[in-house]
Amino acid sequence: MSFPATGRKLLLCLWAIVAVVTPGCFGVSDAPALGLVSGTILLEGEPVSGVRVTFHPDQGRPAFGITNASGQYELTYIRETRGCKVGHCRVVLGSGEEGLDNTSAEGDGAAQFETAADEKWLPARYTTASTLEADVKPGKNVIDFNLTK
């Protein structure tokens, strides 16, 4: 099959456009490595429901979860993406899910939740001045916390 000169140029331009645009559609994701994280929060051996669990990695955005009636939680990184950034995390607990918004792709939205109100039902060592830590690894992670008053 023979193409006229303008047809060949048009075909060449079309292939060039496809070659430039396609890698952007199917390129490597810039999302960090995530590990799936779930666990149970107990206070004096009893499950605590409605606890907001926030894992703050050393760098990057935090992951959030809320405990159910059995004290179980599962972290969400962003929107429908489950998990937490792999590595060392500071863990902060809070009361309830009011205003919980983990849809932002950037920043540390958790700071707005760390208020003195949280300390009324959990000691400060678990809330704003949390000493809780966790290491998130690739794959599945079960990270439980048995807290004392």
XYZ file of N, CA and C in Angstrom:
447
model
N 0.842 -1.163 0.000
C 0.000 0.000 0.000
C 0.893 1.234 0.000
N 0.607 2.158 -0.865
C 1.422 3.354 -1.030
C 0.639 4.573 -0.565
N 1.293 5.420 0.232
C 0.682 6.658 0.712
C 1.324 7.838 -0.003
N 0.532 8.852 -0.345
C 1.136 10.068 -0.883
C 1.998 10.719 0.198
N 2.881 11.625 -0.170
C 3.813 12.266 0.763
C 3.083 12.923 1.927
N 1.988 13.612 1.677
C 1.250 14.259 2.771
C 0.609 13.226 3.679
N 0.182 12.105 3.139
C -0.393 11.028 3.946
C 0.652 10.415 4.858
N 1.879 10.236 4.333
C 2.965 9.692 5.149
C 3.329 10.653 6.275
N 3.345 11.945 5.977
C 3.660 12.940 7.006
C 2.581 12.945 8.087
N 1.336 12.857 7.654
C 0.229 12.832 8.604
C 0.309 11.592 9.496
N 0.591 10.447 8.893
C 0.722 9.203 9.650
C 1.894 9.288 10.626
N 3.009 9.854 10.188
C 4.179 10.006 11.050
C 3.857 10.934 12.228
N 3.155 12.028 11.959
C 2.761 12.952 13.033
C 1.824 12.267 14.028
N 0.892 11.481 13.521
C -0.045 10.771 14.380
C 0.693 9.789 15.289
N 1.637 9.037 14.746
C 2.424 8.101 15.551
C 3.269 8.841 16.586
N 3.805 9.995 16.221
C 4.601 10.784 17.165
C 3.741 11.250 18.335
N 2.526 11.688 18.037
C 1.618 12.130 19.100
C 1.278 10.968 20.027
N 0.971 9.816 19.466
C 0.653 8.631 20.272
C 1.848 8.247 21.139
N 3.052 8.309 20.588
C 4.257 7.936 21.338
C 4.510 8.885 22.504
N 4.153 10.146 22.349
C 4.373 11.124 23.409
C 3.274 11.053 24.468
N 2.032 10.869 24.067
C 0.895 10.902 24.984
C 0.722 9.594 25.750
N 0.913 8.472 25.129
C 0.653 7.168 25.745
C 1.442 6.914 27.027
N 2.739 7.217 27.112
C 3.441 6.959 28.378
C 2.838 7.703 29.561
N 2.276 8.873 29.343
C 1.619 9.611 30.422
C 0.393 8.894 30.940
N -0.262 8.135 30.075
C -1.462 7.409 30.480
C -1.133 6.116 31.207
N -0.029 5.510 30.855
C 0.301 4.203 31.410
C 1.640 4.205 32.123
N 2.129 5.377 32.508
C 3.438 5.500 33.142
C 3.429 4.989 34.569
N 4.592 5.074 35.205
C 4.766 4.630 36.573
C 4.033 5.588 37.503
N 3.309 5.046 38.454
C 2.569 5.857 39.416
C 3.539 6.522 40.379
N 3.203 7.735 40.800
C 4.040 8.418 41.777
C 3.544 8.184 43.202
N 2.606 7.263 43.380
C 2.097 6.931 44.713
C 3.179 6.188 45.494
N 3.283 6.457 46.807
C 4.285 5.758 47.613
C 3.895 4.302 47.842
N 4.866 3.514 48.274
C 4.593 2.121 48.633
C 3.690 2.117 49.867
N 2.617 1.338 49.802
C 1.662 1.264 50.904
C 1.598 -0.145 51.471
N 1.347 -0.235 52.762
C 1.062 -1.502 53.407
C -0.363 -1.455 53.919
N -1.079 -2.555 53.816
C -2.441 -2.626 54.364
C -2.333 -2.710 55.882
N -3.087 -1.872 56.583
C -3.002 -1.830 58.042
C -4.392 -1.968 58.648
N -4.507 -2.903 59.583
C -5.728 -3.063 60.365
C -5.303 -3.447 61.772
N -6.235 -3.390 62.693
C -5.909 -3.756 64.061
C -7.080 -3.505 64.983
N -6.806 -3.584 66.276
C -7.823 -3.396 67.304
C -7.295 -2.437 68.360
N -8.163 -1.545 68.813
C -7.830 -0.620 69.897
C -8.609 -1.058 71.133
N -7.880 -1.371 72.198
C -8.490 -1.747 73.474
C -8.062 -0.736 74.531
N -8.964 -0.416 75.441
C -8.653 0.433 76.587
C -8.965 -0.377 77.828
N -7.928 -0.659 78.612
C -8.064 -1.525 79.789
C -8.671 -2.873 79.397
N -8.286 -3.388 78.232
C -8.732 -4.694 77.771
C -10.087 -4.725 77.088
N -10.768 -3.583 77.022
C -12.095 -3.510 76.407
C -12.023 -2.765 75.077
N -12.740 -3.257 74.045
C -12.734 -2.552 72.757
C -13.355 -1.160 72.887
N -12.788 -0.214 72.149
C -13.288 1.160 72.168
C -13.764 1.512 70.767
N -15.036 1.890 70.655
C -15.580 2.242 69.340
C -15.492 3.751 69.116
N -15.494 4.136 67.848
C -15.486 5.551 67.489
C -14.164 6.253 67.690
N -13.082 5.494 67.820
C -11.757 6.100 67.955
C -11.214 6.389 66.560
N -10.783 7.617 66.354
C -10.133 7.987 65.097
C -8.654 7.616 65.240
N -8.164 6.757 64.372
C -6.785 6.282 64.392
C -6.063 6.943 63.220
N -4.982 7.670 63.514
C -4.227 8.354 62.468
C -2.772 7.929 62.541
N -2.256 7.398 61.440
C -0.845 7.034 61.332
C -0.149 8.151 60.560
N 0.831 8.813 61.205
C 1.605 9.882 60.577
C 2.981 9.335 60.200
N 3.249 9.115 58.910
C 4.587 8.663 58.522
C 5.603 9.787 58.758
N 6.886 9.446 58.799
C 7.925 10.455 58.995
C 7.862 11.524 57.905
N 7.498 11.121 56.695
C 7.303 12.059 55.590
C 6.080 11.621 54.809
N 5.299 12.577 54.342
C 4.129 12.246 53.533
C 2.835 12.393 54.299
N 1.754 12.082 53.608
C 0.420 12.273 54.168
C 0.056 11.145 55.128
N -0.771 11.444 56.130
C -1.197 10.425 57.081
C -2.285 9.523 56.504
N -2.524 8.415 57.181
C -3.617 7.498 56.849
C -4.562 7.471 58.056
N -5.862 7.267 57.786
C -6.886 7.370 58.824
C -7.750 6.116 58.892
N -8.318 5.885 60.064
C -9.319 4.845 60.240
C -10.163 5.171 61.459
N -11.323 4.541 61.567
C -12.229 4.712 62.711
C -12.552 3.323 63.252
N -12.472 3.164 64.577
C -12.780 1.854 65.147
C -14.283 1.604 65.142
N -14.638 0.329 64.958
C -16.043 -0.079 65.013
C -16.384 -0.503 66.441
N -17.544 -1.095 66.637
C -17.997 -1.500 67.973
C -17.077 -2.530 68.617
N -16.324 -3.272 67.809
C -15.386 -4.271 68.330
C -13.987 -3.701 68.525
N -13.837 -2.393 68.294
C -12.531 -1.755 68.437
C -11.615 -1.948 67.240
N -12.134 -2.533 66.166
C -11.308 -2.817 64.987
C -11.284 -1.623 64.042
N -10.127 -1.417 63.409
C -9.979 -0.337 62.438
C -9.242 -0.850 61.207
N -9.359 -0.112 60.132
C -8.616 -0.368 58.906
C -8.265 1.001 58.333
N -7.005 1.196 57.953
C -6.565 2.509 57.493
C -6.856 2.750 56.022
N -7.180 3.999 55.723
C -7.376 4.469 54.356
C -6.336 5.544 54.097
N -5.632 5.422 52.975
C -4.597 6.394 52.627
C -5.209 7.637 51.994
N -5.997 7.422 50.965
C -6.663 8.528 50.279
C -7.865 7.974 49.534
N -8.977 8.648 49.651
C -10.240 8.264 49.009
C -10.536 6.783 49.225
N -10.517 6.005 48.169
C -10.831 4.573 48.250
C -9.581 3.706 48.358
N -8.421 4.313 48.523
C -7.163 3.566 48.577
C -6.865 3.165 50.012
N -6.885 1.863 50.275
C -6.613 1.349 51.613
C -5.114 1.289 51.851
N -4.717 1.470 53.109
C -3.328 1.300 53.480
C -2.707 2.539 54.094
N -1.391 2.435 54.307
C -0.596 3.495 54.910
C 0.786 3.443 54.277
N 1.447 4.586 54.203
C 2.793 4.639 53.648
C 3.710 3.731 54.465
N 4.521 2.946 53.777
C 5.444 2.012 54.424
C 6.514 2.794 55.186
N 6.824 2.330 56.397
C 7.870 2.947 57.205
C 7.391 3.256 58.607
N 8.214 4.012 59.336
C 7.908 4.392 60.714
C 6.775 5.414 60.741
N 5.844 5.241 61.694
C 4.720 6.175 61.844
C 4.505 6.514 63.313
N 4.130 7.742 63.564
C 3.629 8.157 64.873
C 2.122 7.937 64.808
N 1.557 7.338 65.842
C 0.130 7.012 65.857
C -0.582 7.940 66.839
N -1.622 8.609 66.342
C -2.400 9.545 67.156
C -3.849 9.072 67.176
N -4.437 9.047 68.369
C -5.832 8.646 68.521
C -6.672 9.869 68.846
N -7.914 9.842 68.410
C -8.818 10.960 68.665
C -10.236 10.460 68.826
N -11.121 11.368 69.193
C -12.509 10.987 69.429
C -13.372 11.265 68.216
N -14.001 10.232 67.722
C -14.996 10.367 66.667
C -14.446 10.705 65.300
N -15.378 10.816 64.356
C -14.999 11.060 62.976
C -15.537 12.381 62.455
N -15.989 13.266 63.346
C -16.523 14.531 62.891
C -15.485 15.240 62.046
N -15.891 15.632 60.871
C -15.010 16.405 60.021
C -13.888 15.616 59.387
N -13.885 14.324 59.540
C -12.811 13.522 58.966
C -12.835 13.653 57.461
N -11.733 14.119 56.897
C -11.639 14.313 55.451
C -10.281 13.831 54.998
N -10.244 12.651 54.436
C -8.977 12.120 53.956
C -8.953 12.076 52.443
N -9.657 12.992 51.797
C -9.704 12.988 50.343
C -8.623 13.841 49.722
N -7.980 14.686 50.489
C -6.944 15.555 49.941
C -5.716 14.737 49.590
N -5.137 15.005 48.455
C -3.948 14.271 48.027
C -2.693 14.821 48.670
N -2.759 15.971 49.273
C -1.575 16.613 49.820
C -1.830 17.016 51.265
N -0.753 17.220 51.982
C -0.843 17.849 53.288
C -1.205 16.916 54.417
N -1.236 17.500 55.598
C -1.501 16.773 56.824
C -2.781 17.310 57.435
N -3.922 16.826 56.955
C -5.203 17.307 57.431
C -5.530 16.870 58.840
N -4.746 15.964 59.415
C -5.070 15.435 60.731
C -4.860 16.451 61.839
N -4.001 17.427 61.626
C -3.687 18.377 62.684
C -4.938 19.076 63.207
N -5.916 19.309 62.355
C -7.118 20.007 62.778
C -7.924 19.216 63.801
N -7.702 17.908 63.923
C -8.484 17.081 64.831
C -7.843 16.941 66.206
N -6.600 17.320 66.328
C -5.881 17.104 67.570
C -6.203 18.238 68.537
N -7.254 18.073 69.301
C -7.714 19.122 70.210
C -7.733 18.622 71.636
N -7.866 19.548 72.556
C -7.940 19.188 73.970
C -9.158 18.324 74.260
N -10.191 18.422 73.427
C -11.399 17.619 73.641
C -11.080 16.130 73.613
N -10.125 15.728 72.764
C -9.750 14.320 72.688
C -9.185 13.821 74.015
N -8.502 14.698 74.725
C -7.845 14.295 75.961
C -8.840 14.053 77.093
N -10.090 14.445 76.915
C -11.093 14.229 77.959
C -11.418 12.752 78.125
N -11.273 11.968 77.081
C -11.632 10.555 77.190
C -10.444 9.626 76.984
N -9.334 10.135 76.458
C -8.097 9.362 76.340
C -6.952 10.199 76.897
N -6.012 9.572 77.582
C -4.861 10.329 78.080
C -4.081 10.982 76.927
N -3.456 12.115 77.215
C -2.707 12.877 76.204
C -1.614 12.035 75.544
N -1.098 11.039 76.244
C -0.017 10.225 75.654
C -0.495 9.414 74.444
N -1.818 9.393 74.213
C -2.360 8.712 73.035
C -2.941 9.695 72.020
N -3.096 10.959 72.414
C -3.740 11.941 71.529
C -2.701 12.941 71.034
N -2.856 14.211 71.378
C -1.972 15.252 70.833
C -0.505 15.031 71.169
N -0.213 14.487 72.330
C 1.171 14.226 72.729
C 1.480 12.733 72.614
N 0.935 12.097 71.613
C 1.029 10.642 71.483
C 2.466 10.132 71.454
N 2.665 9.061 72.215
C 3.952 8.360 72.201
C 3.836 7.032 71.457
N 2.658 6.766 70.887
C 2.448 5.517 70.156
C 3.194 5.557 68.827
N 3.804 4.440 68.466
C 4.533 4.325 67.209
C 4.226 2.985 66.567
N 4.436 2.927 65.263
C 4.244 1.673 64.525
C 5.169 1.667 63.318
N 5.576 0.487 62.915
C 6.353 0.311 61.691
C 5.482 -0.432 60.692
N 5.169 0.235 59.591
C 4.328 -0.350 58.550
C 5.232 -0.990 57.514
N 4.953 -2.241 57.208
C 5.734 -2.994 56.226
C 4.884 -3.241 54.982
N 5.516 -3.537 53.853
C 4.732 -3.885 52.658
C 3.855 -5.102 52.957
N 2.714 -5.198 52.323
C 1.802 -6.318 52.550
C 0.835 -6.006 53.671
N 0.358 -7.059 54.338
C -0.641 -6.898 55.400
C 0.039 -6.684 56.747
N -0.487 -5.741 57.512
C 0.001 -5.432 58.853
C -1.177 -5.455 59.817
N -1.049 -6.179 60.913
C -2.043 -6.139 61.983
C -1.353 -5.451 63.154
N -1.834 -4.248 63.482
C -1.205 -3.449 64.531
C -2.263 -3.131 65.582
N -2.165 -3.842 66.711
C -3.115 -3.694 67.811
C -2.516 -2.799 68.894
N -3.383 -2.102 69.615
C -2.960 -1.281 70.744
C -3.839 -1.618 71.936
N -3.211 -2.051 73.055
C -3.924 -2.298 74.303
C -3.531 -1.173 75.249
N -4.399 -0.183 75.377
C -4.100 1.042 76.106
C -4.492 0.937 77.569
N -3.818 1.735 78.397
C -4.168 1.839 79.811
C -4.523 3.287 80.111
N -5.285 3.486 81.190
C -5.681 4.858 81.559
C -4.558 5.574 82.253
